Coordinates of N, CA and C in Angstrom, one line a residue:
Chain A
G19 N -24.7 -3.1 14.1 CA -23.6 -2.2 13.9 C -23.9 -1.2 12.8
E20 N -23.0 -0.3 12.5 CA -23.2 0.7 11.4 C -23.2 0.0 10.0
N21 N -23.9 0.6 9.1 CA -24.0 0.1 7.7 C -23.9 1.3 6.8
V22 N -22.8 1.3 6.0 CA -22.6 2.5 5.1 C -22.8 2.0 3.7
E23 N -23.7 2.6 3.0 CA -24.0 2.3 1.6 C -23.5 3.5 0.7
Q24 N -22.9 3.1 -0.4 CA -22.3 4.1 -1.3 C -22.8 3.9 -2.7
H25 N -23.2 5.0 -3.4 CA -23.7 4.9 -4.7 C -23.2 6.1 -5.5
P26 N -22.9 6.0 -6.8 CA -23.0 4.7 -7.6 C -21.7 3.9 -7.4
S27 N -21.7 2.7 -7.9 CA -20.5 1.9 -7.8 C -19.5 2.3 -8.9
T28 N -20.0 2.8 -10.1 CA -19.2 3.3 -11.1 C -19.8 4.6 -11.6
L29 N -18.9 5.4 -12.1 CA -19.3 6.8 -12.6 C -18.4 7.2 -13.6
S30 N -18.9 7.6 -14.8 CA -18.1 8.2 -15.9 C -18.6 9.6 -16.2
V31 N -17.6 10.5 -16.2 CA -18.0 11.9 -16.5 C -17.0 12.4 -17.6
Q32 N -17.4 13.4 -18.3 CA -16.5 14.1 -19.2 C -15.7 15.1 -18.4
E33 N -14.4 15.2 -18.9 CA -13.5 16.2 -18.3 C -14.2 17.6 -18.2
G34 N -14.1 18.2 -17.0 CA -14.7 19.5 -16.8 C -16.1 19.4 -16.2
D35 N -16.7 18.3 -16.3 CA -18.0 18.1 -15.6 C -17.9 17.9 -14.1
S36 N -19.0 17.9 -13.4 CA -19.0 17.6 -12.0 C -19.3 16.1 -11.7
A37 N -18.8 15.6 -10.6 CA -19.1 14.3 -10.2 C -19.6 14.3 -8.7
V38 N -20.7 13.5 -8.5 CA -21.2 13.5 -7.1 C -21.4 12.0 -6.7
I39 N -20.9 11.7 -5.5 CA -20.9 10.4 -4.9 C -21.7 10.5 -3.6
K40 N -22.6 9.6 -3.4 CA -23.4 9.7 -2.2 C -23.3 8.5 -1.3
C41 N -23.3 8.7 0.0 CA -23.2 7.7 1.0 C -24.3 7.9 2.1
T42 N -24.9 6.8 2.5 CA -25.8 6.8 3.6 C -25.3 6.0 4.8
Y43 N -25.7 6.3 6.0 CA -25.2 5.5 7.1 C -26.4 5.3 8.0
S44 N -26.3 4.3 8.9 CA -27.5 3.9 9.7 C -27.4 4.3 11.2
D45 N -26.2 4.5 11.7 CA -26.0 4.7 13.1 C -25.9 6.2 13.4
S46 N -26.9 6.7 14.2 CA -26.9 8.1 14.5 C -25.7 8.5 15.4
A47 N -25.0 7.6 15.9 CA -23.8 7.9 16.8 C -22.6 8.2 15.9
S48 N -22.6 7.9 14.6 CA -21.5 8.3 13.7 C -21.3 9.8 13.7
N49 N -20.0 10.2 13.9 CA -19.8 11.6 14.0 C -18.6 12.1 13.2
Y50 N -18.0 11.2 12.4 CA -16.8 11.6 11.6 C -16.9 10.9 10.3
F51 N -16.8 11.7 9.2 CA -17.0 11.1 7.9 C -15.9 11.5 6.9
P52 N -14.9 10.6 6.7 CA -13.8 10.9 5.8 C -14.1 10.3 4.4
W53 N -13.4 10.9 3.4 CA -13.5 10.4 2.1 C -12.0 10.1 1.7
Y54 N -11.9 8.9 1.0 CA -10.5 8.5 0.6 C -10.5 8.3 -0.9
K55 N -9.4 8.6 -1.5 CA -9.2 8.3 -3.0 C -8.1 7.2 -3.1
Q56 N -8.4 6.2 -3.9 CA -7.4 5.2 -4.1 C -7.2 5.0 -5.5
E57 N -6.0 5.3 -6.0 CA -5.6 5.1 -7.3 C -5.1 3.7 -7.5
L58 N -5.1 3.2 -8.7 CA -4.8 1.8 -8.9 C -3.4 1.4 -8.4
G59 N -3.4 0.4 -7.5 CA -2.1 -0.1 -7.0 C -1.6 0.8 -5.9
K60 N -2.3 1.8 -5.4 CA -1.8 2.7 -4.4 C -2.7 2.6 -3.1
R61 N -2.2 3.2 -2.1 CA -2.9 3.2 -0.8 C -4.0 4.2 -0.9
P62 N -5.1 4.0 -0.1 CA -6.1 5.1 0.1 C -5.5 6.3 0.7
Q63 N -5.9 7.5 0.1 CA -5.4 8.8 0.6 C -6.6 9.6 1.0
L64 N -6.6 10.2 2.2 CA -7.6 11.1 2.6 C -7.7 12.3 1.8
I65 N -8.9 12.6 1.3 CA -9.0 13.8 0.4 C -9.8 14.9 1.1
I66 N -10.7 14.5 1.9 CA -11.5 15.5 2.7 C -12.3 14.8 3.8
D67 N -12.6 15.5 4.8 CA -13.4 14.8 5.9 C -14.4 15.9 6.5
I68 N -15.4 15.4 7.2 CA -16.3 16.3 7.8 C -16.8 15.7 9.1
R69 N -17.0 16.6 10.1 CA -17.5 16.1 11.4 C -18.9 16.5 11.6
S70 N -19.6 15.8 12.5 CA -21.1 15.9 12.6 C -21.6 17.3 13.0
N71 N -20.7 18.2 13.5 CA -21.1 19.5 13.8 C -21.0 20.5 12.7
V72 N -20.7 20.0 11.5 CA -20.5 20.8 10.3 C -21.4 20.3 9.2
G73 N -22.0 21.2 8.4 CA -22.9 20.7 7.3 C -22.2 20.6 6.0
E74 N -21.1 21.4 5.8 CA -20.5 21.4 4.5 C -19.0 21.8 4.7
K75 N -18.2 21.3 3.9 CA -16.8 21.6 3.9 C -16.2 21.6 2.5
K76 N -15.4 22.6 2.2 CA -14.9 22.7 0.8 C -13.4 22.8 0.8
D77 N -12.7 22.2 -0.2 CA -11.3 22.3 -0.4 C -11.0 22.4 -1.9
Q78 N -10.9 23.5 -2.4 CA -10.7 23.8 -3.8 C -11.8 23.1 -4.6
R79 N -11.5 22.1 -5.4 CA -12.5 21.5 -6.3 C -13.4 20.5 -5.6
I80 N -13.0 20.2 -4.4 CA -13.7 19.1 -3.7 C -14.5 19.6 -2.5
A81 N -15.7 19.1 -2.4 CA -16.6 19.5 -1.2 C -17.3 18.3 -0.7
V82 N -17.7 18.4 0.6 CA -18.5 17.3 1.2 C -19.6 18.0 1.9
T83 N -20.8 17.4 1.8 CA -22.0 17.9 2.5 C -22.5 16.8 3.4
L84 N -23.0 17.1 4.5 CA -23.5 16.2 5.5 C -24.9 16.6 5.9
N85 N -25.9 15.6 5.9 CA -27.2 15.8 6.3 C -27.5 14.8 7.5
K86 N -27.3 15.3 8.7 CA -27.4 14.4 9.8 C -28.8 13.8 10.0
T87 N -29.8 14.6 9.7 CA -31.2 14.2 9.8 C -31.5 13.0 8.9
A88 N -31.1 13.1 7.7 CA -31.3 12.1 6.7 C -30.2 11.0 6.7
K89 N -29.2 11.2 7.5 CA -28.1 10.3 7.6 C -27.5 10.0 6.2
H90 N -27.1 11.1 5.5 CA -26.4 10.9 4.3 C -25.4 12.0 4.1
F91 N -24.3 11.7 3.4 CA -23.2 12.6 3.1 C -22.8 12.4 1.7
S92 N -22.3 13.4 1.0 CA -22.0 13.4 -0.4 C -20.6 14.0 -0.7
L93 N -20.0 13.5 -1.7 CA -18.7 14.1 -2.2 C -19.0 14.7 -3.5
H94 N -18.5 16.0 -3.7 CA -18.8 16.7 -4.9 C -17.4 17.1 -5.5
I95 N -17.1 16.7 -6.7 CA -15.9 17.1 -7.4 C -16.3 18.0 -8.6
T96 N -15.8 19.2 -8.6 CA -16.1 20.1 -9.7 C -15.0 20.1 -10.7
E97 N -15.3 20.5 -11.9 CA -14.2 20.7 -12.9 C -13.3 19.5 -13.0
T98 N -13.9 18.3 -13.1 CA -13.1 17.1 -13.1 C -12.0 17.1 -14.1
Q99 N -10.9 16.4 -13.7 CA -9.7 16.2 -14.5 C -9.4 14.7 -14.6
P100 N -8.6 14.3 -15.7 CA -8.3 12.9 -15.8 C -7.6 12.3 -14.6
E101 N -6.8 13.1 -13.9 CA -6.2 12.6 -12.7 C -7.1 12.4 -11.5
D102 N -8.4 12.8 -11.7 CA -9.4 12.5 -10.6 C -9.9 11.0 -10.8
S103 N -9.5 10.4 -11.9 CA -9.9 9.0 -12.1 C -9.3 8.1 -11.0
A104 N -10.2 7.4 -10.2 CA -9.7 6.6 -9.1 C -11.0 5.9 -8.5
V105 N -10.7 5.1 -7.4 CA -11.8 4.6 -6.6 C -11.9 5.5 -5.4
Y106 N -13.1 5.9 -5.1 CA -13.4 6.8 -3.9 C -14.2 6.0 -2.9
F107 N -13.8 6.1 -1.7 CA -14.4 5.4 -0.5 C -14.9 6.4 0.5
C108 N -16.2 6.3 0.9 CA -16.6 7.0 2.0 C -16.5 6.2 3.3
A109 N -16.5 6.8 4.4 CA -16.5 6.0 5.7 C -17.2 6.8 6.8
A110 N -17.7 6.1 7.8 CA -18.3 6.7 8.9 C -17.7 6.1 10.2
N111 N -17.4 7.0 11.2 CA -16.9 6.5 12.4 C -17.9 6.7 13.5
T112 N -18.1 5.6 14.2 CA -19.2 5.6 15.3 C -18.6 6.0 16.6
G113 N -17.3 6.1 16.7 CA -16.6 6.3 18.0 C -15.9 5.1 18.4
N114 N -16.2 3.9 17.7 CA -15.5 2.7 18.0 C -14.6 2.3 16.8
Q115 N -15.2 2.4 15.6 CA -14.4 2.0 14.4 C -14.9 2.6 13.2
F116 N -14.1 2.5 12.1 CA -14.6 3.0 10.8 C -15.3 2.0 10.1
Y117 N -16.4 2.4 9.4 CA -17.1 1.5 8.5 C -17.0 2.2 7.1
F118 N -16.6 1.4 6.1 CA -16.4 1.9 4.8 C -17.5 1.5 3.8
G119 N -17.8 2.4 2.9 CA -18.6 2.1 1.7 C -17.8 1.2 0.8
T120 N -18.5 0.6 -0.2 CA -17.9 -0.4 -1.1 C -17.1 0.3 -2.2
G121 N -17.1 1.6 -2.3 CA -16.3 2.3 -3.3 C -17.1 2.7 -4.6
T122 N -16.6 3.8 -5.2 CA -17.1 4.3 -6.4 C -15.9 4.4 -7.4
S123 N -16.0 3.7 -8.5 CA -14.9 3.8 -9.5 C -15.3 5.0 -10.4
L124 N -14.5 6.1 -10.3 CA -14.7 7.3 -11.1 C -13.8 7.3 -12.3
T125 N -14.3 7.5 -13.5 CA -13.5 7.6 -14.7 C -13.8 9.0 -15.3
V126 N -12.8 9.8 -15.5 CA -13.0 11.1 -16.2 C -12.4 10.9 -17.6
I127 N -13.3 11.2 -18.5 CA -13.0 11.0 -19.9 C -12.5 12.3 -20.5
P128 N -11.3 12.2 -21.1 CA -10.7 13.5 -21.6 C -11.4 14.0 -22.8
Chain B
K30 N 7.5 13.9 7.9 CA 7.4 12.6 8.6 C 7.3 11.5 7.6
A31 N 7.9 10.4 7.9 CA 7.7 9.2 7.1 C 6.2 8.7 7.2
G32 N 5.7 8.1 6.2 CA 4.4 7.6 6.2 C 4.3 6.2 6.8
V33 N 3.1 5.7 6.8 CA 2.9 4.3 7.3 C 3.6 3.3 6.3
T34 N 4.3 2.4 6.9 CA 5.0 1.4 6.1 C 4.5 0.0 6.4
Q35 N 4.5 -0.9 5.4 CA 4.1 -2.2 5.6 C 5.1 -3.2 5.0
T36 N 5.3 -4.3 5.6 CA 6.2 -5.3 5.0 C 5.6 -6.7 5.3
P37 N 5.8 -7.6 4.4 CA 6.3 -7.4 3.1 C 5.2 -6.8 2.2
R38 N 5.5 -6.4 1.0 CA 4.5 -5.8 0.1 C 3.7 -6.9 -0.6
Y39 N 4.4 -8.0 -0.9 CA 3.7 -9.2 -1.6 C 4.1 -10.5 -0.9
L40 N 3.1 -11.4 -0.8 CA 3.3 -12.7 -0.2 C 2.5 -13.7 -1.0
I41 N 3.1 -14.8 -1.2 CA 2.4 -16.0 -1.8 C 2.6 -17.1 -0.8
K42 N 1.4 -17.7 -0.4 CA 1.4 -18.8 0.5 C 0.5 -19.9 0.0
T43 N 0.5 -21.0 0.6 CA -0.4 -22.1 0.2 C -1.3 -22.3 1.4
R44 N -2.4 -23.0 1.0 CA -3.5 -23.3 2.0 C -2.9 -24.0 3.2
G45 N -3.3 -23.6 4.4 CA -2.9 -24.3 5.6 C -1.7 -23.6 6.3
Q46 N -0.9 -22.8 5.5 CA 0.2 -22.1 6.1 C -0.3 -21.0 7.0
Q47 N 0.7 -20.4 7.6 CA 0.4 -19.1 8.4 C 1.2 -18.0 7.9
V48 N 0.8 -16.8 8.2 CA 1.6 -15.6 7.7 C 1.5 -14.5 8.7
T49 N 2.6 -13.7 8.7 CA 2.7 -12.6 9.6 C 3.0 -11.4 8.8
L50 N 2.2 -10.3 9.0 CA 2.4 -9.1 8.3 C 2.8 -8.0 9.3
S51 N 3.5 -7.0 8.9 CA 4.0 -6.0 9.8 C 3.6 -4.6 9.3
C52 N 3.4 -3.7 10.3 CA 3.0 -2.4 10.0 C 3.7 -1.4 11.0
S53 N 4.4 -0.4 10.4 CA 5.0 0.6 11.2 C 4.3 1.9 11.0
P54 N 3.7 2.5 12.1 CA 2.8 3.7 12.0 C 3.7 4.9 11.8
I55 N 3.0 6.0 11.5 CA 3.7 7.3 11.5 C 4.2 7.6 12.9
S56 N 5.4 8.2 13.0 CA 5.9 8.5 14.3 C 5.0 9.3 15.1
G57 N 4.8 8.9 16.4 CA 3.9 9.6 17.3 C 2.4 9.1 17.3
H58 N 2.1 8.3 16.2 CA 0.8 7.7 16.2 C 0.8 6.4 17.1
R59 N -0.3 6.3 17.9 CA -0.4 5.2 18.8 C -1.4 4.2 18.5
S60 N -2.2 4.5 17.5 CA -3.3 3.5 17.1 C -3.0 3.0 15.7
V61 N -3.1 1.7 15.6 CA -3.0 1.0 14.4 C -4.2 0.1 14.1
S62 N -4.8 0.3 13.0 CA -6.0 -0.5 12.6 C -5.6 -1.4 11.4
W63 N -6.2 -2.5 11.3 CA -6.0 -3.4 10.1 C -7.3 -3.6 9.3
Y64 N -7.2 -3.7 8.0 CA -8.3 -3.9 7.2 C -8.0 -4.9 6.1
Q65 N -9.0 -5.6 5.7 CA -8.9 -6.5 4.6 C -9.6 -5.9 3.4
Q66 N -9.0 -5.8 2.2 CA -9.6 -5.2 1.1 C -9.7 -6.2 0.0
T67 N -10.9 -6.5 -0.5 CA -11.2 -7.4 -1.6 C -12.1 -6.7 -2.6
P68 N -12.0 -7.1 -3.8 CA -12.9 -6.4 -4.8 C -14.4 -6.4 -4.5
G69 N -14.8 -7.5 -4.0 CA -16.3 -7.6 -3.8 C -16.7 -7.0 -2.4
Q70 N -15.9 -6.9 -1.5 CA -16.3 -6.5 -0.1 C -15.8 -5.2 0.3
G71 N -14.9 -4.6 -0.4 CA -14.4 -3.3 0.0 C -13.4 -3.4 1.2
L72 N -13.4 -2.5 2.0 CA -12.5 -2.5 3.2 C -13.3 -3.0 4.4
Q73 N -12.8 -4.1 4.9 CA -13.4 -4.8 6.1 C -12.5 -4.6 7.3
F74 N -13.0 -4.1 8.4 CA -12.2 -3.9 9.6 C -11.9 -5.2 10.3
L75 N -10.6 -5.3 10.6 CA -10.1 -6.5 11.3 C -10.0 -6.3 12.8
F76 N -9.2 -5.3 13.2 CA -9.0 -4.9 14.6 C -8.2 -3.7 14.7
E77 N -8.2 -3.1 15.9 CA -7.5 -1.9 16.2 C -6.7 -2.1 17.4
Y78 N -5.5 -1.6 17.4 CA -4.6 -1.7 18.6 C -4.3 -0.2 19.0
F79 N -4.3 0.0 20.3 CA -3.9 1.2 20.9 C -3.1 1.0 22.2
S80 N -1.9 1.5 22.3 CA -1.1 1.3 23.4 C -1.0 -0.2 23.8
E81 N -0.7 -1.0 22.8 CA -0.4 -2.4 23.0 C -1.6 -3.3 23.3
T82 N -2.8 -2.6 23.3 CA -4.0 -3.3 23.7 C -5.0 -3.4 22.5
Q83 N -5.6 -4.5 22.3 CA -6.7 -4.5 21.2 C -7.9 -3.8 21.7
R84 N -8.2 -2.7 21.0 CA -9.3 -1.9 21.5 C -10.6 -2.2 20.9
N85 N -10.6 -2.8 19.6 CA -11.8 -3.1 18.9 C -11.5 -4.2 17.9
K86 N -12.5 -5.0 17.6 CA -12.3 -6.1 16.8 C -13.5 -6.3 15.8
G87 N -13.2 -6.6 14.6 CA -14.3 -6.8 13.6 C -14.7 -8.2 13.6
N88 N -15.5 -8.6 12.6 CA -16.2 -9.9 12.5 C -15.3 -10.9 11.7
F89 N -14.2 -11.2 12.1 CA -13.3 -12.1 11.5 C -13.1 -13.3 12.4
P90 N -12.8 -14.5 11.8 CA -12.6 -15.7 12.7 C -11.3 -15.5 13.5
G91 N -11.2 -16.4 14.5 CA -10.0 -16.3 15.4 C -8.7 -16.6 14.7
R92 N -8.7 -17.1 13.5 CA -7.5 -17.3 12.7 C -6.7 -16.0 12.5
F93 N -7.5 -14.9 12.6 CA -6.9 -13.6 12.4 C -6.5 -13.0 13.8
S94 N -5.3 -12.7 14.0 CA -4.9 -12.1 15.3 C -3.9 -11.1 15.1
G95 N -3.6 -10.3 16.1 CA -2.7 -9.2 15.9 C -2.0 -8.9 17.3
R96 N -1.1 -8.0 17.2 CA -0.5 -7.5 18.4 C 0.2 -6.2 18.1
Q97 N 0.5 -5.5 19.2 CA 1.2 -4.2 19.0 C 2.3 -4.1 20.0
F98 N 3.4 -3.6 19.6 CA 4.6 -3.5 20.4 C 4.7 -2.1 21.1
S99 N 5.6 -2.0 22.0 CA 5.7 -0.7 22.8 C 6.1 0.5 21.9
N100 N 6.7 0.2 20.7 CA 7.0 1.3 19.8 C 5.9 1.6 18.8
S101 N 4.7 1.0 19.1 CA 3.5 1.1 18.3 C 3.5 0.3 17.0
R102 N 4.6 -0.3 16.6 CA 4.6 -1.2 15.5 C 3.6 -2.3 15.7
S103 N 2.9 -2.8 14.7 CA 1.9 -3.8 14.9 C 2.2 -4.9 13.9
E104 N 1.8 -6.1 14.3 CA 1.8 -7.3 13.4 C 0.4 -7.9 13.4
M105 N 0.1 -8.5 12.3 CA -1.1 -9.3 12.3 C -0.7 -10.7 11.7
N106 N -1.4 -11.7 12.2 CA -1.1 -13.1 11.9 C -2.3 -13.8 11.4
V107 N -2.2 -14.5 10.4 CA -3.3 -15.3 9.9 C -2.8 -16.8 9.9
S108 N -3.5 -17.6 10.6 CA -3.1 -19.0 10.7 C -4.0 -19.9 9.8
T109 N -3.6 -21.0 9.4 CA -4.4 -22.0 8.6 C -5.0 -21.2 7.4
L110 N -4.2 -20.7 6.6 CA -4.7 -19.9 5.5 C -5.7 -20.7 4.6
E111 N -6.7 -19.9 4.1 CA -7.7 -20.4 3.2 C -7.6 -19.6 1.9
L112 N -8.1 -20.2 0.8 CA -8.1 -19.5 -0.5 C -8.7 -18.1 -0.3
G113 N -9.8 -18.0 0.4 CA -10.6 -16.8 0.6 C -9.8 -15.7 1.3
D114 N -8.7 -16.0 1.9 CA -7.9 -15.0 2.6 C -7.1 -14.2 1.6
S115 N -7.0 -14.5 0.4 CA -6.3 -13.7 -0.6 C -6.9 -12.3 -0.7
A116 N -6.1 -11.3 -0.5 CA -6.6 -10.0 -0.4 C -5.5 -9.0 -0.2
L117 N -5.8 -7.7 -0.2 CA -4.8 -6.7 0.1 C -5.1 -6.4 1.6
Y118 N -4.1 -6.5 2.4 CA -4.2 -6.1 3.8 C -3.6 -4.8 4.1
L119 N -4.4 -3.9 4.5 CA -4.0 -2.5 4.8 C -4.0 -2.2 6.3
C120 N -3.0 -1.5 6.7 CA -3.0 -1.0 8.0 C -3.1 0.5 8.0
A121 N -3.6 1.1 9.0 CA -3.8 2.6 9.1 C -3.4 3.0 10.5
S122 N -2.8 4.2 10.6 CA -2.4 4.7 11.9 C -3.1 6.0 12.1
S123 N -3.2 6.3 13.4 CA -3.8 7.6 13.8 C -3.2 8.0 15.1
L124 N -3.3 9.2 15.5 CA -2.9 9.7 16.8 C -3.7 9.0 17.9
A125 N -5.0 9.0 17.7 CA -5.9 8.2 18.5 C -5.9 8.5 20.0
G126 N -5.9 9.8 20.3 CA -6.3 10.2 21.6 C -7.8 10.0 21.6
T127 N -8.5 10.5 20.6 CA -9.9 10.2 20.4 C -10.0 9.2 19.3
R128 N -11.1 8.5 19.2 CA -11.2 7.4 18.3 C -11.6 7.9 16.9
A129 N -12.0 9.2 16.8 CA -12.4 9.7 15.5 C -11.3 10.5 14.9
D130 N -10.0 10.1 15.1 CA -8.9 10.7 14.5 C -8.8 10.3 13.1
T131 N -8.1 11.2 12.3 CA -7.9 10.8 10.9 C -6.9 9.6 10.8
Q132 N -7.3 8.7 9.9 CA -6.4 7.5 9.7 C -5.6 7.7 8.4
Y133 N -4.4 7.3 8.5 CA -3.5 7.3 7.3 C -3.1 5.9 7.0
F134 N -3.2 5.5 5.7 CA -3.0 4.2 5.3 C -1.6 3.9 4.8
G135 N -1.2 2.6 5.1 CA 0.0 2.1 4.5 C -0.2 1.6 3.1
P136 N 0.8 1.2 2.4 CA 0.6 0.7 1.0 C 0.0 -0.6 0.8
G137 N -0.1 -1.4 1.9 CA -0.7 -2.7 1.9 C 0.2 -3.8 1.7
T138 N -0.2 -5.0 2.1 CA 0.5 -6.2 1.7 C -0.5 -7.1 0.9
R139 N 0.0 -7.4 -0.3 CA -0.9 -8.2 -1.2 C -0.6 -9.7 -0.9
L140 N -1.6 -10.4 -0.3 CA -1.5 -11.8 0.1 C -2.2 -12.6 -1.0
T141 N -1.5 -13.6 -1.5 CA -2.1 -14.6 -2.4 C -2.0 -15.9 -1.8
V142 N -3.1 -16.6 -1.7 CA -3.1 -18.0 -1.1 C -3.5 -19.0 -2.2
L143 N -2.5 -19.9 -2.5 CA -2.7 -20.9 -3.6 C -3.2 -22.2 -3.0

């Protein structure tokens, strides 16, 4: 089955700096890659997603890039703010089910 | 539209008991998936239901089961609870005409097994 690996597991940045989280996947059939943000005690919330026919997608301070050849995708957050502090999960969908990374705990230091 | 809801939000059970969790999807969504979330393992897929049929199943023992009703509401049941079943159980709904639809998560049910 699919295997999604996510790095780093923890990340601390100064407010205003950029944060990058990377995920790799193993199944070339994966065609949909969402990113979720989960604040403490809350449900995961979709923040951005990308499909395999697109290489990059941007939404304000958040962007996702996808390299199908290398089977990896990344989340980029620019101009980080304290409210960006949360756990971020990547996921890959093979057409049958979602496989999630183990999460990155992002801390933005004011 | 109202979001995905789950009941109850918290449960405390003892080993050997069974438990039933409920999930109400977003109106119009026909697919419901269930996940187990633990600190060490992240989100692990349990199963997905679409139009009252289990469409896919993860690698969990048969003690974990589910069902979906005609109104798309779903329940999952865990029998003979073990300490290791303590976790946050999340359900997610999607339109699911295609399987790569966006999923929206409920708030979860926090299950503690003593």
